[in-house]
Short mmCIF file of C-alpha atoms in Angstrom, two decimals:
data_model
loop_
_atom_site.label_atom_id
_atom_site.label_comp_id
_atom_site.label_asym_id
_atom_site.label_seq_id
_atom_site.Cartn_x
_atom_site.Cartn_y
_atom_site.Cartn_z
CA MET N 1055 -5.07 0.16 -25.54
CA SER N 1056 -4.38 -1.29 -22.16
CA PHE N 1057 -3.90 -5.01 -21.54
CA ALA N 1058 -7.15 -5.17 -19.40
CA ALA N 1059 -9.11 -3.86 -22.42
CA THR N 1060 -8.04 -6.77 -24.47
CA LEU N 1061 -9.50 -9.31 -22.00
CA THR N 1062 -13.15 -10.53 -22.16
CA ALA N 1063 -15.66 -9.62 -19.35
CA GLU N 1064 -15.44 -13.25 -18.06
CA GLN N 1065 -11.59 -13.05 -17.84
CA ARG N 1066 -11.80 -9.84 -15.96
CA ARG N 1067 -14.57 -11.21 -13.66
CA LYS N 1068 -12.31 -14.19 -12.85
CA GLY N 1069 -9.46 -11.97 -11.99
CA ARG N 1070 -11.57 -9.96 -9.57
CA LEU N 1071 -12.88 -13.13 -7.81
CA TYR N 1072 -9.36 -14.44 -7.27
CA ALA N 1073 -8.18 -11.02 -5.99
CA TYR N 1074 -11.12 -11.01 -3.48
CA ALA N 1075 -10.33 -14.45 -2.20
CA SER N 1076 -6.65 -13.68 -1.88
CA THR N 1077 -7.31 -10.60 0.28
CA TRP N 1078 -9.81 -12.49 2.43
CA CYS N 1079 -7.01 -14.86 3.40
CA GLY N 1080 -4.16 -12.21 3.64
CA CYS N 1081 -6.10 -9.49 5.41
CA ILE N 1082 -6.30 -11.20 8.73
CA SER N 1083 -2.65 -10.62 9.49
CA GLU N 1084 -2.71 -7.14 7.99
CA VAL N 1085 -5.63 -6.08 10.12
CA LEU N 1086 -4.38 -7.65 13.31
CA LEU N 1087 -1.26 -5.45 13.12
CA ASP N 1088 -2.87 -2.34 11.66
CA SER N 1089 -5.88 -2.20 13.99
CA ASN N 1090 -3.26 -2.06 16.74
CA ALA N 1091 -5.32 -3.27 19.71
CA ILE N 1092 -4.34 -6.90 19.59
CA ILE N 1093 -0.53 -6.32 19.25
CA ILE N 1094 -0.74 -3.44 21.86
CA LEU N 1095 -2.57 -5.84 24.26
CA TYR N 1096 -0.21 -8.74 23.50
CA ILE N 1097 2.96 -6.71 24.19
CA SER N 1098 1.37 -5.33 27.25
CA LEU N 1099 0.62 -8.91 28.56
CA LEU N 1100 4.29 -9.82 27.83
CA GLY N 1101 5.58 -6.83 30.01
CA GLY N 1102 6.18 -4.17 27.37
CA GLY N 1103 5.49 -0.53 28.23
CA ASP N 1104 3.28 2.06 26.41
CA SER N 1105 6.06 3.50 24.39
CA PHE N 1106 7.02 -0.06 23.31
CA SER N 1107 3.45 -0.74 22.27
CA LEU N 1108 3.14 2.66 20.40
CA PHE N 1109 6.30 1.91 18.54
CA SER N 1110 4.96 -1.40 17.26
CA THR N 1111 2.28 0.52 15.33
CA SER N 1112 4.86 2.31 13.26
CA LEU N 1113 6.73 -0.65 11.95
CA THR N 1114 4.75 -1.21 8.74
CA SER N 1115 5.27 2.43 7.71
CA ILE N 1116 9.01 2.22 8.61
CA ALA N 1117 9.28 -0.95 6.48
CA TYR N 1118 7.52 0.78 3.51
CA VAL N 1119 9.78 3.79 3.74
CA LEU N 1120 13.03 1.78 3.86
CA LEU N 1121 12.03 -0.93 1.36
CA MET N 1122 9.44 0.12 -1.01
CA PRO N 1123 11.54 1.64 -3.82
CA LEU N 1124 13.98 -1.37 -3.70
CA MET N 1125 11.01 -3.82 -3.80
CA SER N 1126 9.91 -2.19 -7.16
CA PHE N 1127 13.25 -3.20 -8.50
CA VAL N 1128 12.94 -6.83 -7.10
CA VAL N 1129 9.39 -7.29 -8.39
CA ASP N 1130 10.47 -6.35 -11.99
CA ARG N 1131 13.00 -9.04 -11.92
CA VAL N 1132 11.45 -11.76 -9.76
CA GLY N 1133 7.93 -11.48 -11.09
CA LEU N 1134 4.51 -10.56 -9.63
CA LYS N 1135 3.41 -13.99 -8.43
CA ARG N 1136 6.79 -15.13 -7.24
CA SER N 1137 7.17 -11.91 -5.27
CA THR N 1138 3.90 -12.54 -3.59
CA ALA N 1139 4.74 -16.05 -2.68
CA ILE N 1140 7.96 -14.89 -1.05
CA ALA N 1141 6.09 -12.34 0.98
CA CYS N 1142 3.44 -14.85 2.12
CA TRP N 1143 6.08 -17.29 3.39
CA THR N 1144 8.00 -14.64 5.23
CA GLY N 1145 4.85 -13.20 6.78
CA MET N 1146 3.66 -16.72 7.96
CA THR N 1147 7.01 -17.29 9.58
CA ALA N 1148 6.91 -13.88 11.23
CA PHE N 1149 3.51 -14.51 12.73
CA LEU N 1150 4.48 -18.01 14.06
CA ILE N 1151 7.49 -16.43 15.75
CA MET N 1152 5.12 -13.90 17.35
CA ALA N 1153 2.91 -16.64 18.59
CA LEU N 1154 5.88 -18.60 20.10
CA ALA N 1155 7.54 -15.48 21.66
CA PRO N 1156 6.35 -16.07 25.30
CA ILE N 1157 8.62 -19.13 25.60
CA ALA N 1158 11.64 -16.60 25.48
CA GLY N 1159 10.55 -15.07 28.84
CA ALA N 1160 11.76 -11.50 29.50
CA SER N 1161 12.97 -11.16 25.90
CA ALA N 1162 9.44 -11.77 24.53
CA PRO N 1163 8.52 -8.21 23.82
CA HIS N 1164 11.77 -7.65 21.83
CA ILE N 1165 11.08 -10.85 19.83
CA VAL N 1166 7.42 -9.67 19.12
CA ILE N 1167 8.82 -6.34 17.81
CA ALA N 1168 11.42 -8.07 15.70
CA ALA N 1169 8.73 -10.60 14.32
CA CYS N 1170 6.45 -7.60 13.53
CA PHE N 1171 9.21 -5.85 11.61
CA LEU N 1172 9.98 -9.18 9.60
CA TYR N 1173 6.22 -9.21 8.65
CA CYS N 1174 6.09 -5.63 7.84
CA ALA N 1175 9.25 -6.00 5.72
CA SER N 1176 7.40 -8.60 3.52
CA ARG N 1177 4.48 -6.16 2.96
CA PRO N 1178 6.11 -3.77 0.51
CA LEU N 1179 7.11 -6.66 -1.58
CA SER N 1180 3.69 -7.84 -1.68
CA ALA N 1181 2.03 -4.40 -2.21
CA THR N 1182 4.44 -3.48 -5.10
CA ALA N 1183 3.47 -6.68 -6.88
CA TRP N 1184 -0.31 -6.22 -6.07
CA TYR N 1185 -1.15 -3.00 -7.91
CA PRO N 1186 0.44 -3.86 -11.28
CA LEU N 1187 -1.22 -7.29 -11.03
CA LEU N 1188 -4.67 -5.71 -10.48
CA ASP N 1189 -3.94 -3.27 -13.32
CA ASN N 1190 -3.73 -6.17 -15.79
CA PHE N 1191 -7.39 -7.01 -15.50
CA LEU N 1192 -8.99 -3.87 -14.17
CA LEU N 1193 -10.44 -1.20 -16.51
CA PRO N 1194 -10.09 2.38 -15.17
CA ARG N 1195 -13.86 2.52 -14.61
CA GLU N 1196 -13.84 -0.62 -12.64
CA ARG N 1197 -11.22 0.44 -10.03
CA GLY N 1198 -13.37 2.27 -7.72
CA GLU N 1199 -16.08 -0.50 -7.42
CA PHE N 1200 -13.42 -3.09 -7.24
CA PHE N 1201 -11.49 -1.49 -4.44
CA SER N 1202 -14.81 -0.75 -2.61
CA VAL N 1203 -16.06 -4.23 -2.73
CA MET N 1204 -12.76 -5.86 -2.01
CA ARG N 1205 -11.99 -3.87 1.00
CA SER N 1206 -15.47 -3.76 2.55
CA SER N 1207 -15.60 -7.54 2.27
CA TYR N 1208 -12.39 -8.28 3.99
CA MET N 1209 -12.91 -5.57 6.53
CA LEU N 1210 -16.31 -7.15 7.31
CA LEU N 1211 -14.56 -10.51 7.87
CA ASN N 1212 -12.03 -8.94 10.15
CA THR N 1213 -14.43 -6.87 12.09
CA VAL N 1214 -16.51 -9.94 12.96
CA LEU N 1215 -13.46 -11.88 13.98
CA ILE N 1216 -12.02 -9.03 16.07
CA PHE N 1217 -15.35 -8.18 17.72
CA SER N 1218 -16.01 -11.77 18.55
CA LEU N 1219 -12.53 -12.08 19.99
CA GLY N 1220 -13.15 -8.93 22.10
CA ALA N 1221 -16.41 -10.43 23.38
CA VAL N 1222 -15.00 -13.82 24.50
CA MET N 1223 -11.52 -12.70 25.93
CA GLY N 1224 -12.77 -10.78 28.91
CA ARG N 1225 -11.08 -7.98 30.74
CA LYS N 1226 -7.79 -9.88 31.25
CA PRO N 1227 -7.45 -12.13 28.25
CA PRO N 1228 -5.51 -15.35 28.43
CA LEU N 1229 -2.09 -15.32 26.72
CA TRP N 1230 -2.80 -18.60 24.85
CA LEU N 1231 -5.85 -17.03 23.11
CA ILE N 1232 -3.98 -14.18 21.46
CA GLN N 1233 -1.14 -16.78 20.54
CA THR N 1234 -3.70 -18.90 18.76
CA VAL N 1235 -5.10 -15.91 16.83
CA LEU N 1236 -1.59 -14.87 15.75
CA ALA N 1237 -0.73 -18.37 14.59
CA ILE N 1238 -4.05 -18.73 12.60
CA ALA N 1239 -3.46 -15.31 11.01
CA GLY N 1240 -0.01 -16.45 9.86
CA LEU N 1241 -1.19 -19.78 8.39
CA ALA N 1242 -3.94 -17.95 6.54
CA LEU N 1243 -1.29 -16.19 4.44
CA GLN N 1244 -0.79 -19.49 2.60
CA GLY N 1245 -4.29 -18.96 1.20
CA ARG N 1246 -3.36 -15.69 -0.17
CA ARG N 1247 -0.40 -17.24 -1.93
CA TYR N 1248 -2.70 -19.99 -3.34
CA PHE N 1249 -5.27 -17.69 -4.90
CA VAL N 1250 -2.67 -15.28 -6.40
CA ASN N 1251 -1.11 -18.31 -7.97
CA ARG N 1252 -4.54 -19.10 -9.51
CA PHE N 1253 -4.42 -15.91 -11.67
CA PRO N 1254 -4.14 -16.99 -15.30
CA ALA N 1255 -0.54 -16.76 -16.60
CA GLU N 1256 -1.46 -14.20 -19.19
CA PHE N 1257 -2.37 -11.66 -16.41
CA GLU N 1258 1.41 -11.45 -15.57
CA LEU N 1259 2.89 -9.49 -18.34
CA PRO N 1260 6.66 -9.44 -19.07
CA PRO N 1261 8.11 -6.56 -16.89
CA VAL N 1262 9.40 -3.40 -18.41
CA ARG N 1263 12.84 -3.65 -16.82
CA HIS N 1264 14.01 -0.05 -16.39
CA LYS N 1265 17.31 0.51 -14.45
CA PHE N 1266 16.52 1.48 -10.84
CA PHE N 1267 17.34 5.24 -11.09
CA GLN N 1268 15.85 5.55 -14.62
CA SER N 1269 12.60 4.30 -13.23
CA LEU N 1270 12.82 6.51 -10.18
CA GLY N 1271 13.52 9.42 -12.37
CA ILE N 1272 10.29 8.85 -14.49
CA ALA N 1273 8.36 8.86 -11.21
CA VAL N 1274 10.10 12.01 -9.87
CA ARG N 1275 9.40 13.87 -13.10
CA ASN N 1276 5.62 13.12 -12.89
CA SER N 1277 4.56 16.19 -11.10
CA PRO N 1278 0.99 15.26 -10.31
CA LEU N 1279 2.20 12.05 -8.82
CA VAL N 1280 4.77 13.93 -6.82
CA GLY N 1281 2.18 16.51 -5.59
CA PHE N 1282 -0.23 13.84 -4.55
CA SER N 1283 2.40 11.86 -2.74
CA ILE N 1284 3.73 14.95 -0.88
CA TYR N 1285 0.16 15.86 0.24
CA CYS N 1286 -0.41 12.40 1.55
CA CYS N 1287 2.75 12.37 3.41
CA PHE N 1288 1.89 15.40 5.32
CA LEU N 1289 -1.78 14.34 5.87
CA TYR N 1290 -0.61 11.07 7.38
CA LEU N 1291 1.99 12.93 9.47
CA ALA N 1292 -0.91 14.86 11.03
CA THR N 1293 -3.33 11.93 11.55
CA SER N 1294 -1.67 8.43 11.71
CA ALA N 1295 -0.73 8.69 15.35
CA ALA N 1296 -4.31 9.51 16.55
CA ILE N 1297 -5.94 6.01 16.55
CA PRO N 1298 -3.06 4.02 18.30
CA LEU N 1299 -2.43 6.87 20.71
CA SER N 1300 -6.18 6.92 21.57
CA LEU N 1301 -5.86 3.14 22.42
CA ILE N 1302 -2.82 3.80 24.67
CA TYR N 1303 -4.73 6.69 26.29
CA SER N 1304 -7.85 4.55 26.85
CA LYS N 1305 -5.71 1.70 28.35
CA SER N 1306 -3.33 3.74 30.43
CA VAL N 1307 -5.48 6.86 31.44
CA LEU N 1308 -9.00 5.78 31.16
CA LYS N 1309 -8.25 2.27 32.41
CA VAL N 1310 -10.45 0.39 30.02
CA GLY N 1311 -10.17 -3.46 30.05
CA GLY N 1312 -8.74 -5.56 27.29
CA ASN N 1313 -12.14 -6.52 26.00
CA VAL N 1314 -13.17 -2.83 25.70
CA LEU N 1315 -9.97 -1.99 23.96
CA VAL N 1316 -10.48 -4.67 21.34
CA MET N 1317 -14.08 -3.57 20.78
CA MET N 1318 -12.78 0.00 20.29
CA SER N 1319 -10.64 -1.42 17.55
CA ALA N 1320 -13.46 -3.33 16.16
CA ALA N 1321 -15.56 0.05 16.03
CA GLY N 1322 -12.86 1.46 13.82
CA LEU N 1323 -12.97 -1.55 11.52
CA GLY N 1324 -16.71 -1.42 11.46
CA GLY N 1325 -16.56 2.22 10.38
CA THR N 1326 -13.99 1.32 7.64
CA ILE N 1327 -16.30 -1.39 6.43
CA ILE N 1328 -19.09 1.20 5.90
CA GLY N 1329 -16.70 3.52 4.33
CA TYR N 1330 -15.40 0.90 1.89
CA SER N 1331 -18.91 -0.19 1.09
CA PHE N 1332 -19.96 3.33 0.00
CA ALA N 1333 -16.61 4.57 -1.40
CA GLY N 1334 -16.97 3.33 -4.85
CA ARG N 1335 -20.48 5.01 -5.32
CA LEU N 1336 -19.45 8.12 -3.42
CA LEU N 1337 -16.34 8.39 -5.64
CA LYS N 1338 -18.42 8.11 -8.80
CA LYS N 1339 -21.00 10.67 -7.47
CA LEU N 1340 -18.90 13.20 -5.74
CA GLY N 1341 -15.50 12.76 -7.32
CA ALA N 1342 -11.98 12.57 -5.85
CA LYS N 1343 -11.91 16.29 -5.02
CA THR N 1344 -14.91 16.23 -2.65
CA ILE N 1345 -13.75 13.05 -1.04
CA ILE N 1346 -10.25 14.43 -0.27
CA ILE N 1347 -11.43 17.69 1.19
CA VAL N 1348 -14.18 16.10 3.40
CA ALA N 1349 -11.89 13.41 4.58
CA HIS N 1350 -9.12 15.82 5.59
CA ILE N 1351 -11.50 17.96 7.55
CA SER N 1352 -12.95 14.83 9.22
CA PHE N 1353 -9.55 13.58 10.25
CA VAL N 1354 -8.83 16.96 12.00
CA ALA N 1355 -12.22 16.80 13.79
CA VAL N 1356 -11.39 13.23 15.01
CA SER N 1357 -8.12 14.52 16.56
CA PHE N 1358 -10.09 17.31 18.31
CA SER N 1359 -12.70 14.82 19.54
CA PHE N 1360 -9.86 12.79 21.20
CA PHE N 1361 -8.71 16.00 22.78
CA MET N 1362 -12.18 16.65 24.23
CA ALA N 1363 -12.27 13.18 25.77
CA SER N 1364 -11.04 14.26 29.24
CA PRO N 1365 -10.88 11.56 32.03
CA ALA N 1366 -13.19 13.90 33.94
CA ARG N 1367 -15.93 13.52 31.43
CA SER N 1368 -18.26 10.62 31.85
CA TYR N 1369 -18.73 10.36 28.07
CA ALA N 1370 -14.99 10.11 27.20
CA VAL N 1371 -15.11 6.36 26.23
CA PRO N 1372 -18.31 6.71 24.10
CA LEU N 1373 -16.73 9.78 22.54
CA ILE N 1374 -13.61 7.85 21.64
CA VAL N 1375 -15.59 4.92 20.30
CA GLY N 1376 -17.77 7.18 18.17
CA ALA N 1377 -14.74 9.24 16.81
CA THR N 1378 -12.95 6.01 15.99
CA LEU N 1379 -16.01 4.61 14.18
CA PHE N 1380 -16.21 7.92 12.17
CA ASN N 1381 -12.42 7.90 11.46
CA GLY N 1382 -12.79 4.30 10.12
CA PHE N 1383 -15.61 5.47 7.75
CA MET N 1384 -13.58 8.36 6.38
CA SER N 1385 -10.48 6.27 6.15
CA GLY N 1386 -12.23 3.69 4.06
CA CYS N 1387 -13.39 6.39 1.69
CA PHE N 1388 -9.98 7.98 1.52
CA PHE N 1389 -8.08 4.69 1.03
CA VAL N 1390 -10.22 3.72 -1.89
CA MET N 1391 -9.68 7.16 -3.36
CA HIS N 1392 -5.91 6.83 -2.70
CA SER N 1393 -5.67 3.61 -4.53
CA THR N 1394 -7.59 4.77 -7.61
CA GLU N 1395 -5.59 8.08 -7.80
CA MET N 1396 -2.27 6.20 -7.37
CA MET N 1397 -3.17 3.92 -10.33
CA ALA N 1398 -4.48 6.85 -12.32
CA LEU N 1399 -1.28 8.89 -11.90
CA ALA N 1400 1.16 6.11 -12.64
CA ARG N 1401 2.74 6.16 -16.06
CA PRO N 1402 2.26 3.07 -18.23
CA GLY N 1403 5.37 0.99 -18.06
CA ASN N 1404 6.60 2.46 -14.73
CA LYS N 1405 3.68 1.42 -12.48
CA THR N 1406 5.79 -0.57 -9.96
CA MET N 1407 7.95 2.47 -9.19
CA ALA N 1408 5.16 4.85 -9.25
CA VAL N 1409 3.26 2.79 -6.62
CA ALA N 1410 6.52 2.34 -4.70
CA PHE N 1411 7.28 6.17 -4.73
CA CYS N 1412 3.68 7.25 -3.70
CA SER N 1413 3.47 4.48 -0.96
CA THR N 1414 7.01 5.44 0.38
CA LEU N 1415 6.03 9.06 0.89
CA SER N 1416 2.67 8.19 2.29
CA ASN N 1417 4.31 5.87 4.83
CA LEU N 1418 7.00 8.30 5.60
CA GLY N 1419 4.24 10.55 6.97
CA THR N 1420 2.70 7.64 9.04
CA ALA N 1421 6.15 6.53 10.38
CA THR N 1422 7.19 9.90 11.34
CA SER N 1423 3.82 10.44 13.03
CA ARG N 1424 3.98 7.35 15.10
CA VAL N 1425 7.66 7.24 15.87
CA GLY N 1426 7.47 10.85 16.94
CA ALA N 1427 4.50 10.08 19.19
CA THR N 1428 6.63 7.10 20.60
CA LEU N 1429 9.59 9.43 21.38
CA ILE N 1430 7.37 11.91 23.04
CA VAL N 1431 5.75 9.29 25.26
CA ALA N 1432 9.11 7.71 26.10
CA SER N 1433 11.17 10.75 26.73
CA GLY N 1434 8.56 12.47 28.97
CA MET N 1435 9.18 15.81 27.28
CA LEU N 1436 5.61 16.91 27.85
CA ALA N 1437 4.21 17.64 31.33
CA PRO N 1438 2.09 14.73 32.54
CA SER N 1439 -0.72 17.27 32.94
CA TRP N 1440 -1.55 20.98 32.81
CA THR N 1441 -4.69 23.06 33.46
CA LEU N 1442 -6.91 24.92 31.13
CA GLY N 1443 -9.19 27.08 33.18
CA LYS N 1444 -10.74 24.50 35.40
CA THR N 1445 -9.94 21.62 33.18
CA THR N 1446 -6.93 19.26 33.57
CA ILE N 1447 -5.29 18.31 30.40
CA THR N 1448 -3.28 15.14 30.25
CA MET N 1449 -0.13 14.55 28.18
CA HIS N 1450 -2.01 12.47 25.68
CA GLN N 1451 -4.68 15.14 25.22
CA THR N 1452 -1.88 17.62 24.57
CA MET N 1453 -0.66 15.33 21.71
CA PHE N 1454 -4.10 15.10 20.24
CA LEU N 1455 -4.23 19.00 20.26
CA MET N 1456 -0.90 19.03 18.49
CA LEU N 1457 -2.20 16.69 15.79
CA PHE N 1458 -5.26 18.95 15.34
CA ILE N 1459 -3.30 22.02 14.87
CA MET N 1460 -1.02 20.17 12.36
CA GLY N 1461 -3.94 18.70 10.34
CA THR N 1462 -5.58 22.22 10.12
CA PHE N 1463 -2.37 23.82 8.88
CA PHE N 1464 -1.77 21.10 6.25
CA LEU N 1465 -5.07 22.05 4.56
CA SER N 1466 -2.98 24.44 2.65
CA LEU N 1467 -1.25 21.54 0.89
CA LEU N 1468 -4.48 20.59 -1.04
CA VAL N 1469 -3.27 22.80 -3.93
CA LEU N 1470 -0.68 19.97 -4.62
CA VAL N 1471 -3.40 17.41 -5.35
CA PRO N 1472 -4.15 16.91 -9.14
CA ALA N 1473 -7.82 16.00 -8.46
CA ILE N 1474 -8.12 19.55 -7.00
CA ILE N 1475 -5.78 21.37 -9.35
CA PRO N 1476 -5.88 19.12 -12.51
CA GLN N 1477 -4.27 21.40 -15.11
CA HIS N 1478 -1.19 19.47 -15.97
CA ASP N 1479 0.34 18.00 -19.12
CA ASP N 1480 1.45 14.91 -17.29
CA TYR N 1481 -0.03 11.44 -17.42
CA TYR N 1482 -3.34 11.27 -15.39
CA VAL N 1483 -6.15 8.95 -16.29
CA PRO N 1484 -8.85 9.29 -13.55
CA ASN N 1485 -12.03 7.09 -13.47
#
C-alpha cells in the first residue's frame, strides 16, 4: 500500500490545495522564462542579438541536463522541503539580478544570461523534490485531474498577466516596466516556499538513501522508463526550437512590435490553459496512447505551419498566432500525460532518480534543439534565403522545414513508449 493510500480524503485534499497555491506563486517566474517573449524582448532592449536571445531559451534545459541526476542525490540527503526552500531563495536572487542588470551598461545582456542560468540551475532541485512530494498524497487515479487543475489554473493566471502586460507596454515598451515584472516574479517565489512549508510534516517521508550509482542503475534497468525517456528526448529535439524560433522570426523578419510579440506568447499560454483544462478528462477518456500519437502529429503540423508563414503572405502573423495557440493546447495535454507517465513508470523507493533520469533525457532533447538553432542562426551556415518556384524561403523557414522533417521521422520511435507497447515485466502503474 502506498503512503497516499493511508491518508484520509481530507489530508489529501489539504495537500492538493497547498500544492496549487505554491505553483500559483512559483509559476510566474517559470512562465516568464519559458514563454520566451519577455526575456527575448528584454535582451533585445539591452542590445543583445537574435542568437543571444535564442540561446537564453535553452538555459533551462541545459541546467536540467547538467544538474538533474546530481539533484536527486542532493534531495535525498537535504530533504524535500529544504531543497525547495534553497531553490526559491536562489531563484529570487537570480530574478532580482536580472531586474538590476541595466545598471551594468554594455555588460547587461551577459548578466541577464548569467542570472537566467542561475535561476535555471535552481529548477532541477525544485523539480526533483516536487514529484516525490506530490506522490506522498496523490493516489494514482488522482494524478491526471490534479495536474490538469494545477497547470490550467497557474497558466490562466500567467496568461492574464502576460496578455495584460502586452496590452499596456506598446510597440516599444519602457525598460523599467520589464524590470518591475522581473522583480515581482522573483519575490513571488517566496510564496512558493511558504506554501510548500505548510505541507504537513508526515507528507515528507524519510528518504530511501541509495548510493548515487545504485539509484541510477535501478532507473537504467527500468526499460519502460528508458524507452519513454528516449522517445521524449527525440520528440523535444524535433519540436522545442519551433516556438522561440517563431518569435525571433516574427520580430526580425515580419517586424512585429513588442506588444504583438508578447501577445503571441500569451496566445500560446492561452492554448496551454485550454489543454491543461481538458487534459485530465481526455487522458481518462482516450488514454495516454492516443494523447501521445495525436500530440506528436500535431507538433509536426505546427512546424509545417510556421514554414508556410512566408513574409509574402498577408496571413503570416495570424497563421503563427493560430499555430502557437494550437501548439499550446497540445503541449498542455502532452505535459499532463508526461507527468502522469513519469510517476507511473518510477519504481517505488527510487522516484527521485527516476524523475531525474526522465527529465534529464527530455531536457537533453530541448537543449540540443535550441542550442542547435542558436548555432545555426549565429554561424550563418544557412543561406539567408532561397527560392522554391516563385516563393522566396527565408533561413528561418528552412529551419522550420528541418524541424518538420525530423518530427515526421521520429514518429518511428513511438514503439519505445510503454503506453503504446505495454508488454513489459517492469514496474508500470498507469492511472
